[in-house]
Amino acid sequence: MTSALNEFSLDFFSLAGKVAIVTGGNTGLGQGYAVALAKAGADLFIVTHGTNWEETKELIEKEGRRVSFYQADLSNRENIKGLVENCLATYGKIDILVNNAGTIRRAPLLEYKEEDWDAVMDLNLNSVYYLSQLAAKVMAEQKSGKIINIASMLSYQGGKFVPPYTTSKHGIAGLTKAFANELAEYGIQINAIAPGYVETKNTAPIRENPERLAEITSRIPAGRWATPADLMGVVVFLASRASDYMNGHIVAVDGGWLAR
Ligand code: NAD
């Protein structure tokens, strides 16, 4: 027992020599996760849907880490196999997968369009399943790996005007547990982060409405919205050896929202 206690050190949080895939890692929360993992020592493979990646490249290379960008529309499952193959060709392994890419489309339930339902479910839930399954096959051979999914307050609550978003984020909670149960024996841990309200493009329409902004902010015990920087510590922890006995959990980082 004493020797195990002596063995623990802050090096358990280091990601030196690790390779991490972050989907949507060029903007918002995903950019914060990618930079956090790079600061902890990982090389990055970033899946982008858009061309805005110069800033992220600079931020990661400043940490002395390698970064590679791969363009893919993840809502089309045909694109996922090529992504994993490209990461393996670039780095030879996958230690960490952060399933961050996500979208939200707002409309009242009775008017909700089929194409909007499909677009949100395809990206927020189906792509996470397909990409995680492929990455898990690589990790199972390696006998180690970390998959980090991005849940939401709407993994716990219902919300309004976002039916597929809520459904997909509840699905993420279930998928996290299902994968954790089957993959634990291969030394793979799957956990999820549930951010509270964060200032990103995703939430810009809410923040542009002063009444809605004040209503939400007044309900957050921390008294403010998060920024991507508030989520950087937890992603490093969940990607590192320090969390090896954590599996199948959803960690809320919400300024106290759920405790209210
Ligand atoms: P964001 O809009 O900045 O990021 C979304 C990312 O997904 C972008 O990088 C975008 O390029 C990528 N993306 C969108 N469509 C894609 C597609 N078809 N294929 C591949 N990539 C695609 O918003 P964000 O707030 O940083 O969201 C990141 C994640 O965090 C999402 O899963 C979101 O649901 C979740 N989240 C956000 C909040 C919040 O308050 N902002 C709260 C809880 C959870």
PDB file of C-alpha atoms and ligand atoms in Angstrom:
ATOM      1  CA  MET A   1       0.000   0.000   0.000  1.00  0.00           C
ATOM      2  CA  THR A   2       2.724   2.468   1.018  1.00  0.00           C
ATOM      3  CA  SER A   3       4.666   1.778  -2.200  1.00  0.00           C
ATOM      4  CA  ALA A   4       1.529   2.493  -4.287  1.00  0.00           C
ATOM      5  CA  LEU A   5       1.105   5.788  -2.456  1.00  0.00           C
ATOM      6  CA  ASN A   6       4.740   6.636  -3.093  1.00  0.00           C
ATOM      7  CA  GLU A   7       4.370   5.771  -6.778  1.00  0.00           C
ATOM      8  CA  PHE A   8       1.733   8.473  -7.352  1.00  0.00           C
ATOM      9  CA  SER A   9       3.075  11.732  -8.743  1.00  0.00           C
ATOM     10  CA  LEU A  10       1.921  14.668 -10.833  1.00  0.00           C
ATOM     11  CA  ASP A  11       3.476  12.823 -13.799  1.00  0.00           C
ATOM     12  CA  PHE A  12       0.269  10.759 -13.767  1.00  0.00           C
ATOM     13  CA  PHE A  13      -1.384  13.802 -15.395  1.00  0.00           C
ATOM     14  CA  SER A  14       1.241  14.013 -18.159  1.00  0.00           C
ATOM     15  CA  LEU A  15       0.230  13.112 -21.724  1.00  0.00           C
ATOM     16  CA  ALA A  16       3.793  13.092 -23.066  1.00  0.00           C
ATOM     17  CA  GLY A  17       4.093  10.725 -26.036  1.00  0.00           C
ATOM     18  CA  LYS A  18       0.299  10.388 -26.438  1.00  0.00           C
ATOM     19  CA  VAL A  19      -1.706  10.952 -29.631  1.00  0.00           C
ATOM     20  CA  ALA A  20      -5.126  12.579 -29.355  1.00  0.00           C
ATOM     21  CA  ILE A  21      -7.917  12.970 -31.897  1.00  0.00           C
ATOM     22  CA  VAL A  22     -10.212  15.938 -31.193  1.00  0.00           C
ATOM     23  CA  THR A  23     -13.237  16.402 -33.452  1.00  0.00           C
ATOM     24  CA  GLY A  24     -14.235  20.021 -34.006  1.00  0.00           C
ATOM     25  CA  GLY A  25     -10.939  20.945 -32.353  1.00  0.00           C
ATOM     26  CA  ASN A  26     -10.485  24.191 -34.245  1.00  0.00           C
ATOM     27  CA  THR A  27     -13.215  26.261 -32.533  1.00  0.00           C
ATOM     28  CA  GLY A  28     -14.905  26.867 -29.177  1.00  0.00           C
ATOM     29  CA  LEU A  29     -14.698  24.121 -26.578  1.00  0.00           C
ATOM     30  CA  GLY A  30     -12.888  21.756 -28.941  1.00  0.00           C
ATOM     31  CA  GLN A  31     -10.064  24.252 -29.405  1.00  0.00           C
ATOM     32  CA  GLY A  32      -9.748  24.496 -25.609  1.00  0.00           C
ATOM     33  CA  TYR A  33      -9.580  20.685 -25.290  1.00  0.00           C
ATOM     34  CA  ALA A  34      -6.968  20.444 -28.065  1.00  0.00           C
ATOM     35  CA  VAL A  35      -4.738  23.135 -26.564  1.00  0.00           C
ATOM     36  CA  ALA A  36      -5.082  21.617 -23.071  1.00  0.00           C
ATOM     37  CA  LEU A  37      -4.023  18.180 -24.338  1.00  0.00           C
ATOM     38  CA  ALA A  38      -1.070  19.748 -26.180  1.00  0.00           C
ATOM     39  CA  LYS A  39      -0.008  21.632 -23.039  1.00  0.00           C
ATOM     40  CA  ALA A  40      -0.032  18.280 -21.203  1.00  0.00           C
ATOM     41  CA  GLY A  41       2.264  16.794 -23.866  1.00  0.00           C
ATOM     42  CA  ALA A  42       0.043  15.140 -26.507  1.00  0.00           C
ATOM     43  CA  ASP A  43       0.334  15.397 -30.288  1.00  0.00           C
ATOM     44  CA  LEU A  44      -2.944  16.330 -31.963  1.00  0.00           C
ATOM     45  CA  PHE A  45      -5.017  15.072 -34.875  1.00  0.00           C
ATOM     46  CA  ILE A  46      -7.803  17.592 -35.339  1.00  0.00           C
ATOM     47  CA  VAL A  47     -10.911  16.893 -37.378  1.00  0.00           C
ATOM     48  CA  THR A  48     -12.271  20.094 -38.865  1.00  0.00           C
ATOM     49  CA  HIS A  49     -15.380  21.026 -40.780  1.00  0.00           C
ATOM     50  CA  GLY A  50     -14.364  24.414 -42.141  1.00  0.00           C
ATOM     51  CA  THR A  51     -11.167  26.214 -42.903  1.00  0.00           C
ATOM     52  CA  ASN A  52     -10.517  28.170 -39.732  1.00  0.00           C
ATOM     53  CA  TRP A  53      -7.515  26.295 -38.291  1.00  0.00           C
ATOM     54  CA  GLU A  54      -4.494  28.668 -38.424  1.00  0.00           C
ATOM     55  CA  GLU A  55      -4.947  29.935 -34.857  1.00  0.00           C
ATOM     56  CA  THR A  56      -5.236  26.417 -33.444  1.00  0.00           C
ATOM     57  CA  LYS A  57      -2.129  25.293 -35.349  1.00  0.00           C
ATOM     58  CA  GLU A  58      -0.159  28.207 -33.891  1.00  0.00           C
ATOM     59  CA  LEU A  59      -1.399  27.561 -30.333  1.00  0.00           C
ATOM     60  CA  ILE A  60      -0.443  23.879 -30.454  1.00  0.00           C
ATOM     61  CA  GLU A  61       2.906  24.322 -32.185  1.00  0.00           C
ATOM     62  CA  LYS A  62       3.791  26.959 -29.566  1.00  0.00           C
ATOM     63  CA  GLU A  63       3.641  24.112 -27.033  1.00  0.00           C
ATOM     64  CA  GLY A  64       6.196  22.175 -29.113  1.00  0.00           C
ATOM     65  CA  ARG A  65       3.606  19.570 -30.131  1.00  0.00           C
ATOM     66  CA  ARG A  66       2.772  18.177 -33.568  1.00  0.00           C
ATOM     67  CA  VAL A  67      -0.640  18.890 -35.060  1.00  0.00           C
ATOM     68  CA  SER A  68      -2.343  17.511 -38.130  1.00  0.00           C
ATOM     69  CA  PHE A  69      -5.713  18.686 -39.530  1.00  0.00           C
ATOM     70  CA  TYR A  70      -8.194  16.472 -41.346  1.00  0.00           C
ATOM     71  CA  GLN A  71     -11.274  17.825 -43.101  1.00  0.00           C
ATOM     72  CA  ALA A  72     -14.392  15.705 -42.701  1.00  0.00           C
ATOM     73  CA  ASP A  73     -18.130  16.106 -42.485  1.00  0.00           C
ATOM     74  CA  LEU A  74     -18.732  13.667 -39.644  1.00  0.00           C
ATOM     75  CA  SER A  75     -22.475  13.577 -40.197  1.00  0.00           C
ATOM     76  CA  ASN A  76     -21.670  11.331 -43.155  1.00  0.00           C
ATOM     77  CA  ARG A  77     -20.462   8.021 -41.725  1.00  0.00           C
ATOM     78  CA  GLU A  78     -18.594   7.222 -44.967  1.00  0.00           C
ATOM     79  CA  ASN A  79     -15.961   9.795 -43.921  1.00  0.00           C
ATOM     80  CA  ILE A  80     -15.091   8.172 -40.599  1.00  0.00           C
ATOM     81  CA  LYS A  81     -12.996   5.163 -41.671  1.00  0.00           C
ATOM     82  CA  GLY A  82     -10.648   7.367 -43.727  1.00  0.00           C
ATOM     83  CA  LEU A  83     -10.153   9.644 -40.738  1.00  0.00           C
ATOM     84  CA  VAL A  84      -8.966   6.829 -38.477  1.00  0.00           C
ATOM     85  CA  GLU A  85      -6.707   5.441 -41.227  1.00  0.00           C
ATOM     86  CA  ASN A  86      -5.211   8.889 -41.787  1.00  0.00           C
ATOM     87  CA  CYS A  87      -4.483   9.340 -38.073  1.00  0.00           C
ATOM     88  CA  LEU A  88      -2.789   5.922 -37.950  1.00  0.00           C
ATOM     89  CA  ALA A  89      -0.754   6.720 -41.075  1.00  0.00           C
ATOM     90  CA  THR A  90       0.329  10.037 -39.497  1.00  0.00           C
ATOM     91  CA  TYR A  91       1.075   8.956 -35.925  1.00  0.00           C
ATOM     92  CA  GLY A  92       0.852   5.132 -35.835  1.00  0.00           C
ATOM     93  CA  LYS A  93      -1.568   4.995 -32.891  1.00  0.00           C
ATOM     94  CA  ILE A  94      -4.572   6.570 -31.127  1.00  0.00           C
ATOM     95  CA  ASP A  95      -4.361   7.028 -27.357  1.00  0.00           C
ATOM     96  CA  ILE A  96      -7.133   9.577 -26.790  1.00  0.00           C
ATOM     97  CA  LEU A  97     -10.339  10.394 -28.669  1.00  0.00           C
ATOM     98  CA  VAL A  98     -12.372  13.487 -27.769  1.00  0.00           C
ATOM     99  CA  ASN A  99     -15.768  13.380 -29.482  1.00  0.00           C
ATOM    100  CA  ASN A 100     -16.438  17.112 -29.343  1.00  0.00           C
ATOM    101  CA  ALA A 101     -18.019  18.057 -32.708  1.00  0.00           C
ATOM    102  CA  GLY A 102     -21.683  18.836 -32.272  1.00  0.00           C
ATOM    103  CA  THR A 103     -24.479  20.996 -33.555  1.00  0.00           C
ATOM    104  CA  ILE A 104     -27.768  22.441 -32.350  1.00  0.00           C
ATOM    105  CA  ARG A 105     -30.839  23.477 -34.368  1.00  0.00           C
ATOM    106  CA  ARG A 106     -33.643  25.334 -32.633  1.00  0.00           C
ATOM    107  CA  ALA A 107     -37.367  25.152 -33.524  1.00  0.00           C
ATOM    108  CA  PRO A 108     -40.620  24.365 -31.701  1.00  0.00           C
ATOM    109  CA  LEU A 109     -41.319  20.632 -31.481  1.00  0.00           C
ATOM    110  CA  LEU A 110     -44.558  20.749 -33.477  1.00  0.00           C
ATOM    111  CA  GLU A 111     -42.768  22.451 -36.371  1.00  0.00           C
ATOM    112  CA  TYR A 112     -39.497  20.525 -36.127  1.00  0.00           C
ATOM    113  CA  LYS A 113     -38.250  19.456 -39.554  1.00  0.00           C
ATOM    114  CA  GLU A 114     -37.185  15.906 -40.366  1.00  0.00           C
ATOM    115  CA  GLU A 115     -33.954  17.117 -41.998  1.00  0.00           C
ATOM    116  CA  ASP A 116     -32.988  19.052 -38.842  1.00  0.00           C
ATOM    117  CA  TRP A 117     -33.673  16.018 -36.653  1.00  0.00           C
ATOM    118  CA  ASP A 118     -31.474  13.861 -38.917  1.00  0.00           C
ATOM    119  CA  ALA A 119     -28.644  16.410 -39.140  1.00  0.00           C
ATOM    120  CA  VAL A 120     -28.370  16.740 -35.345  1.00  0.00           C
ATOM    121  CA  MET A 121     -28.671  13.015 -34.622  1.00  0.00           C
ATOM    122  CA  ASP A 122     -26.187  12.083 -37.363  1.00  0.00           C
ATOM    123  CA  LEU A 123     -23.483  14.366 -36.002  1.00  0.00           C
ATOM    124  CA  ASN A 124     -24.140  14.416 -32.237  1.00  0.00           C
ATOM    125  CA  LEU A 125     -24.828  10.713 -31.721  1.00  0.00           C
ATOM    126  CA  ASN A 126     -24.326   8.499 -34.783  1.00  0.00           C
ATOM    127  CA  SER A 127     -20.867   9.838 -35.675  1.00  0.00           C
ATOM    128  CA  VAL A 128     -19.760   9.418 -32.045  1.00  0.00           C
ATOM    129  CA  TYR A 129     -20.799   5.760 -32.140  1.00  0.00           C
ATOM    130  CA  TYR A 130     -19.063   5.001 -35.456  1.00  0.00           C
ATOM    131  CA  LEU A 131     -15.854   6.879 -34.678  1.00  0.00           C
ATOM    132  CA  SER A 132     -15.612   5.510 -31.126  1.00  0.00           C
ATOM    133  CA  GLN A 133     -16.141   1.931 -32.312  1.00  0.00           C
ATOM    134  CA  LEU A 134     -13.338   2.249 -34.891  1.00  0.00           C
ATOM    135  CA  ALA A 135     -10.977   3.983 -32.456  1.00  0.00           C
ATOM    136  CA  ALA A 136     -11.799   1.375 -29.793  1.00  0.00           C
ATOM    137  CA  LYS A 137     -10.669  -1.417 -32.147  1.00  0.00           C
ATOM    138  CA  VAL A 138      -7.261   0.281 -32.394  1.00  0.00           C
ATOM    139  CA  MET A 139      -7.149   0.928 -28.629  1.00  0.00           C
ATOM    140  CA  ALA A 140      -8.185  -2.671 -27.820  1.00  0.00           C
ATOM    141  CA  GLU A 141      -5.130  -3.937 -29.717  1.00  0.00           C
ATOM    142  CA  GLN A 142      -2.961  -1.435 -27.864  1.00  0.00           C
ATOM    143  CA  LYS A 143      -4.624  -2.543 -24.581  1.00  0.00           C
ATOM    144  CA  SER A 144      -5.089   1.078 -23.551  1.00  0.00           C
ATOM    145  CA  GLY A 145      -7.045   4.165 -24.515  1.00  0.00           C
ATOM    146  CA  LYS A 146      -9.260   7.003 -23.369  1.00  0.00           C
ATOM    147  CA  ILE A 147     -12.473   8.109 -25.030  1.00  0.00           C
ATOM    148  CA  ILE A 148     -14.007  11.373 -23.848  1.00  0.00           C
ATOM    149  CA  ASN A 149     -17.504  12.234 -25.027  1.00  0.00           C
ATOM    150  CA  ILE A 150     -19.145  15.629 -24.744  1.00  0.00           C
ATOM    151  CA  ALA A 151     -22.489  15.539 -22.990  1.00  0.00           C
ATOM    152  CA  SER A 152     -24.496  18.597 -21.852  1.00  0.00           C
ATOM    153  CA  MET A 153     -26.888  19.886 -19.209  1.00  0.00           C
ATOM    154  CA  LEU A 154     -29.408  18.468 -21.701  1.00  0.00           C
ATOM    155  CA  SER A 155     -28.084  14.990 -20.893  1.00  0.00           C
ATOM    156  CA  TYR A 156     -29.976  15.530 -17.602  1.00  0.00           C
ATOM    157  CA  GLN A 157     -32.745  17.988 -18.494  1.00  0.00           C
ATOM    158  CA  GLY A 158     -35.240  18.305 -21.330  1.00  0.00           C
ATOM    159  CA  GLY A 159     -34.851  21.858 -22.593  1.00  0.00           C
ATOM    160  CA  LYS A 160     -37.171  23.472 -25.116  1.00  0.00           C
ATOM    161  CA  PHE A 161     -36.993  23.876 -28.897  1.00  0.00           C
ATOM    162  CA  VAL A 162     -34.045  21.471 -29.245  1.00  0.00           C
ATOM    163  CA  PRO A 163     -35.596  17.967 -29.328  1.00  0.00           C
ATOM    164  CA  PRO A 164     -32.832  16.111 -31.204  1.00  0.00           C
ATOM    165  CA  TYR A 165     -30.089  17.923 -29.245  1.00  0.00           C
ATOM    166  CA  THR A 166     -31.591  16.735 -25.941  1.00  0.00           C
ATOM    167  CA  THR A 167     -32.160  13.253 -27.318  1.00  0.00           C
ATOM    168  CA  SER A 168     -28.632  12.992 -28.710  1.00  0.00           C
ATOM    169  CA  LYS A 169     -27.023  14.240 -25.487  1.00  0.00           C
ATOM    170  CA  HIS A 170     -29.066  11.761 -23.384  1.00  0.00           C
ATOM    171  CA  GLY A 171     -27.860   9.173 -25.909  1.00  0.00           C
ATOM    172  CA  ILE A 172     -24.269  10.225 -25.289  1.00  0.00           C
ATOM    173  CA  ALA A 173     -24.726   9.424 -21.596  1.00  0.00           C
ATOM    174  CA  GLY A 174     -25.983   5.917 -22.444  1.00  0.00           C
ATOM    175  CA  LEU A 175     -23.330   5.328 -25.087  1.00  0.00           C
ATOM    176  CA  THR A 176     -20.619   6.320 -22.593  1.00  0.00           C
ATOM    177  CA  LYS A 177     -21.805   3.699 -20.089  1.00  0.00           C
ATOM    178  CA  ALA A 178     -22.356   0.977 -22.713  1.00  0.00           C
ATOM    179  CA  PHE A 179     -18.858   1.435 -24.160  1.00  0.00           C
ATOM    180  CA  ALA A 180     -17.291   1.599 -20.681  1.00  0.00           C
ATOM    181  CA  ASN A 181     -18.778  -1.760 -19.701  1.00  0.00           C
ATOM    182  CA  GLU A 182     -17.545  -3.605 -22.767  1.00  0.00           C
ATOM    183  CA  LEU A 183     -14.142  -1.983 -23.148  1.00  0.00           C
ATOM    184  CA  ALA A 184     -12.884  -1.924 -19.545  1.00  0.00           C
ATOM    185  CA  GLU A 185     -11.271  -5.344 -20.018  1.00  0.00           C
ATOM    186  CA  TYR A 186      -9.056  -3.877 -22.769  1.00  0.00           C
ATOM    187  CA  GLY A 187      -7.701  -1.111 -20.531  1.00  0.00           C
ATOM    188  CA  ILE A 188      -9.904   1.511 -22.206  1.00  0.00           C
ATOM    189  CA  GLN A 189     -11.842   4.102 -20.193  1.00  0.00           C
ATOM    190  CA  ILE A 190     -14.773   6.066 -21.593  1.00  0.00           C
ATOM    191  CA  ASN A 191     -16.107   9.069 -19.712  1.00  0.00           C
ATOM    192  CA  ALA A 192     -18.026  12.183 -20.693  1.00  0.00           C
ATOM    193  CA  ILE A 193     -17.799  15.859 -19.814  1.00  0.00           C
ATOM    194  CA  ALA A 194     -21.084  17.752 -19.415  1.00  0.00           C
ATOM    195  CA  PRO A 195     -20.296  21.460 -19.770  1.00  0.00           C
ATOM    196  CA  GLY A 196     -22.719  24.001 -18.361  1.00  0.00           C
ATOM    197  CA  TYR A 197     -23.384  27.180 -20.321  1.00  0.00           C
ATOM    198  CA  VAL A 198     -20.232  28.136 -22.230  1.00  0.00           C
ATOM    199  CA  GLU A 199     -19.521  31.212 -24.354  1.00  0.00           C
ATOM    200  CA  THR A 200     -19.078  29.721 -27.841  1.00  0.00           C
ATOM    201  CA  LYS A 201     -20.633  30.015 -31.300  1.00  0.00           C
ATOM    202  CA  ASN A 202     -23.093  27.293 -30.303  1.00  0.00           C
ATOM    203  CA  THR A 203     -24.672  29.537 -27.633  1.00  0.00           C
ATOM    204  CA  ALA A 204     -24.351  32.890 -29.453  1.00  0.00           C
ATOM    205  CA  PRO A 205     -28.076  33.053 -30.349  1.00  0.00           C
ATOM    206  CA  ILE A 206     -29.043  32.707 -26.653  1.00  0.00           C
ATOM    207  CA  ARG A 207     -26.534  35.336 -25.554  1.00  0.00           C
ATOM    208  CA  GLU A 208     -27.848  37.776 -28.158  1.00  0.00           C
ATOM    209  CA  ASN A 209     -31.221  37.766 -26.364  1.00  0.00           C
ATOM    210  CA  PRO A 210     -30.686  39.979 -23.252  1.00  0.00           C
ATOM    211  CA  GLU A 211     -33.660  38.551 -21.321  1.00  0.00           C
ATOM    212  CA  ARG A 212     -32.649  34.934 -21.924  1.00  0.00           C
ATOM    213  CA  LEU A 213     -29.018  35.759 -21.090  1.00  0.00           C
ATOM    214  CA  ALA A 214     -30.002  37.366 -17.763  1.00  0.00           C
ATOM    215  CA  GLU A 215     -32.403  34.524 -16.939  1.00  0.00           C
ATOM    216  CA  ILE A 216     -29.751  31.835 -17.462  1.00  0.00           C
ATOM    217  CA  THR A 217     -26.913  33.738 -15.794  1.00  0.00           C
ATOM    218  CA  SER A 218     -29.002  34.384 -12.672  1.00  0.00           C
ATOM    219  CA  ARG A 219     -29.574  30.613 -12.292  1.00  0.00           C
ATOM    220  CA  ILE A 220     -25.849  29.733 -12.393  1.00  0.00           C
ATOM    221  CA  PRO A 221     -24.470  29.624  -8.812  1.00  0.00           C
ATOM    222  CA  ALA A 222     -21.048  30.717 -10.125  1.00  0.00           C
ATOM    223  CA  GLY A 223     -22.776  33.857 -11.421  1.00  0.00           C
ATOM    224  CA  ARG A 224     -21.161  33.671 -14.850  1.00  0.00           C
ATOM    225  CA  TRP A 225     -20.979  31.584 -17.997  1.00  0.00           C
ATOM    226  CA  ALA A 226     -17.957  29.338 -18.573  1.00  0.00           C
ATOM    227  CA  THR A 227     -15.315  29.926 -21.226  1.00  0.00           C
ATOM    228  CA  PRO A 228     -13.496  27.038 -22.951  1.00  0.00           C
ATOM    229  CA  ALA A 229     -10.589  27.612 -20.527  1.00  0.00           C
ATOM    230  CA  ASP A 230     -12.801  26.415 -17.642  1.00  0.00           C
ATOM    231  CA  LEU A 231     -12.955  22.957 -19.264  1.00  0.00           C
ATOM    232  CA  MET A 232      -9.225  22.471 -19.896  1.00  0.00           C
ATOM    233  CA  GLY A 233      -8.332  20.815 -16.582  1.00  0.00           C
ATOM    234  CA  VAL A 234     -11.002  18.135 -16.715  1.00  0.00           C
ATOM    235  CA  VAL A 235     -10.105  16.957 -20.221  1.00  0.00           C
ATOM    236  CA  VAL A 236      -6.456  16.487 -19.226  1.00  0.00           C
ATOM    237  CA  PHE A 237      -7.508  14.547 -16.127  1.00  0.00           C
ATOM    238  CA  LEU A 238      -9.859  12.245 -18.084  1.00  0.00           C
ATOM    239  CA  ALA A 239      -7.207  11.668 -20.778  1.00  0.00           C
ATOM    240  CA  SER A 240      -4.479  10.816 -18.267  1.00  0.00           C
ATOM    241  CA  ARG A 241      -3.335   7.896 -16.128  1.00  0.00           C
ATOM    242  CA  ALA A 242      -4.598   9.848 -13.099  1.00  0.00           C
ATOM    243  CA  SER A 243      -8.177   8.829 -14.028  1.00  0.00           C
ATOM    244  CA  ASP A 244      -7.499   5.152 -14.860  1.00  0.00           C
ATOM    245  CA  TYR A 245     -10.067   3.884 -12.317  1.00  0.00           C
ATOM    246  CA  MET A 246     -12.836   6.192 -13.624  1.00  0.00           C
ATOM    247  CA  ASN A 247     -15.073   4.603 -16.209  1.00  0.00           C
ATOM    248  CA  GLY A 248     -18.560   5.277 -17.575  1.00  0.00           C
ATOM    249  CA  HIS A 249     -19.111   8.607 -15.799  1.00  0.00           C
ATOM    250  CA  ILE A 250     -20.478  11.945 -16.885  1.00  0.00           C
ATOM    251  CA  VAL A 251     -18.596  14.760 -15.198  1.00  0.00           C
ATOM    252  CA  ALA A 252     -20.559  18.006 -15.024  1.00  0.00           C
ATOM    253  CA  VAL A 253     -18.503  21.215 -15.169  1.00  0.00           C
ATOM    254  CA  ASP A 254     -21.349  23.653 -14.776  1.00  0.00           C
ATOM    255  CA  GLY A 255     -20.621  26.361 -12.206  1.00  0.00           C
ATOM    256  CA  GLY A 256     -23.077  24.567  -9.900  1.00  0.00           C
ATOM    257  CA  TRP A 257     -26.065  24.560 -12.329  1.00  0.00           C
ATOM    258  CA  LEU A 258     -27.165  20.993 -11.512  1.00  0.00           C
ATOM    259  CA  ALA A 259     -26.712  21.429  -7.776  1.00  0.00           C
ATOM    260  CA  ARG A 260     -29.215  24.274  -7.767  1.00  0.00           C
TER     261      ARG A 260
HETATM  262  P1  NAD B   1     -18.883  25.319 -31.796  1.00  0.00           P
HETATM  263  O1  NAD B   1     -19.986  25.590 -32.764  1.00  0.00           O
HETATM  264  O2  NAD B   1     -17.802  26.325 -31.631  1.00  0.00           O
HETATM  265  O3  NAD B   1     -18.188  23.925 -32.129  1.00  0.00           O
HETATM  266  C1  NAD B   1     -18.779  22.901 -32.854  1.00  0.00           C
HETATM  267  C2  NAD B   1     -17.685  22.183 -33.623  1.00  0.00           C
HETATM  268  O4  NAD B   1     -18.268  21.097 -34.349  1.00  0.00           O
HETATM  269  C3  NAD B   1     -16.995  23.096 -34.654  1.00  0.00           C
HETATM  270  O5  NAD B   1     -15.596  22.930 -34.586  1.00  0.00           O
HETATM  271  C4  NAD B   1     -17.518  22.593 -35.978  1.00  0.00           C
HETATM  272  O6  NAD B   1     -16.591  22.739 -37.046  1.00  0.00           O
HETATM  273  C5  NAD B   1     -17.774  21.123 -35.674  1.00  0.00           C
HETATM  274  N1  NAD B   1     -18.768  20.586 -36.607  1.00  0.00           N
HETATM  275  C6  NAD B   1     -20.003  21.086 -36.860  1.00  0.00           C
HETATM  276  N2  NAD B   1     -20.611  20.357 -37.816  1.00  0.00           N
HETATM  277  C7  NAD B   1     -19.727  19.374 -38.165  1.00  0.00           C
HETATM  278  C8  NAD B   1     -19.754  18.297 -39.095  1.00  0.00           C
HETATM  279  N3  NAD B   1     -20.837  18.064 -39.857  1.00  0.00           N
HETATM  280  N4  NAD B   1     -18.672  17.486 -39.198  1.00  0.00           N
HETATM  281  C9  NAD B   1     -17.579  17.703 -38.431  1.00  0.00           C
HETATM  282  N5  NAD B   1     -17.498  18.695 -37.517  1.00  0.00           N
HETATM  283  C10 NAD B   1     -18.551  19.516 -37.401  1.00  0.00           C
HETATM  284  O7  NAD B   1     -19.635  25.025 -30.426  1.00  0.00           O
HETATM  285  P2  NAD B   1     -19.126  24.473 -29.013  1.00  0.00           P
HETATM  286  O8  NAD B   1     -20.004  25.094 -27.998  1.00  0.00           O
HETATM  287  O9  NAD B   1     -17.652  24.600 -28.872  1.00  0.00           O
HETATM  288  O10 NAD B   1     -19.558  22.935 -29.085  1.00  0.00           O
HETATM  289  C11 NAD B   1     -18.658  21.867 -28.910  1.00  0.00           C
HETATM  290  C12 NAD B   1     -19.369  20.706 -28.214  1.00  0.00           C
HETATM  291  O11 NAD B   1     -19.732  21.103 -26.895  1.00  0.00           O
HETATM  292  C13 NAD B   1     -20.668  20.259 -28.893  1.00  0.00           C
HETATM  293  O12 NAD B   1     -20.774  18.859 -28.833  1.00  0.00           O
HETATM  294  C14 NAD B   1     -21.729  20.907 -28.029  1.00  0.00           C
HETATM  295  O13 NAD B   1     -22.949  20.224 -28.090  1.00  0.00           O
HETATM  296  C15 NAD B   1     -21.084  20.785 -26.668  1.00  0.00           C
HETATM  297  N6  NAD B   1     -21.624  21.665 -25.612  1.00  0.00           N
HETATM  298  C16 NAD B   1     -21.550  23.025 -25.733  1.00  0.00           C
HETATM  299  C17 NAD B   1     -22.062  23.805 -24.696  1.00  0.00           C
HETATM  300  C18 NAD B   1     -22.008  25.306 -24.729  1.00  0.00           C
HETATM  301  O14 NAD B   1     -22.599  25.944 -23.836  1.00  0.00           O
HETATM  302  N7  NAD B   1     -21.352  25.934 -25.691  1.00  0.00           N
HETATM  303  C19 NAD B   1     -22.618  23.206 -23.558  1.00  0.00           C
HETATM  304  C20 NAD B   1     -22.664  21.815 -23.494  1.00  0.00           C
HETATM  305  C21 NAD B   1     -22.148  21.049 -24.529  1.00  0.00           C
END
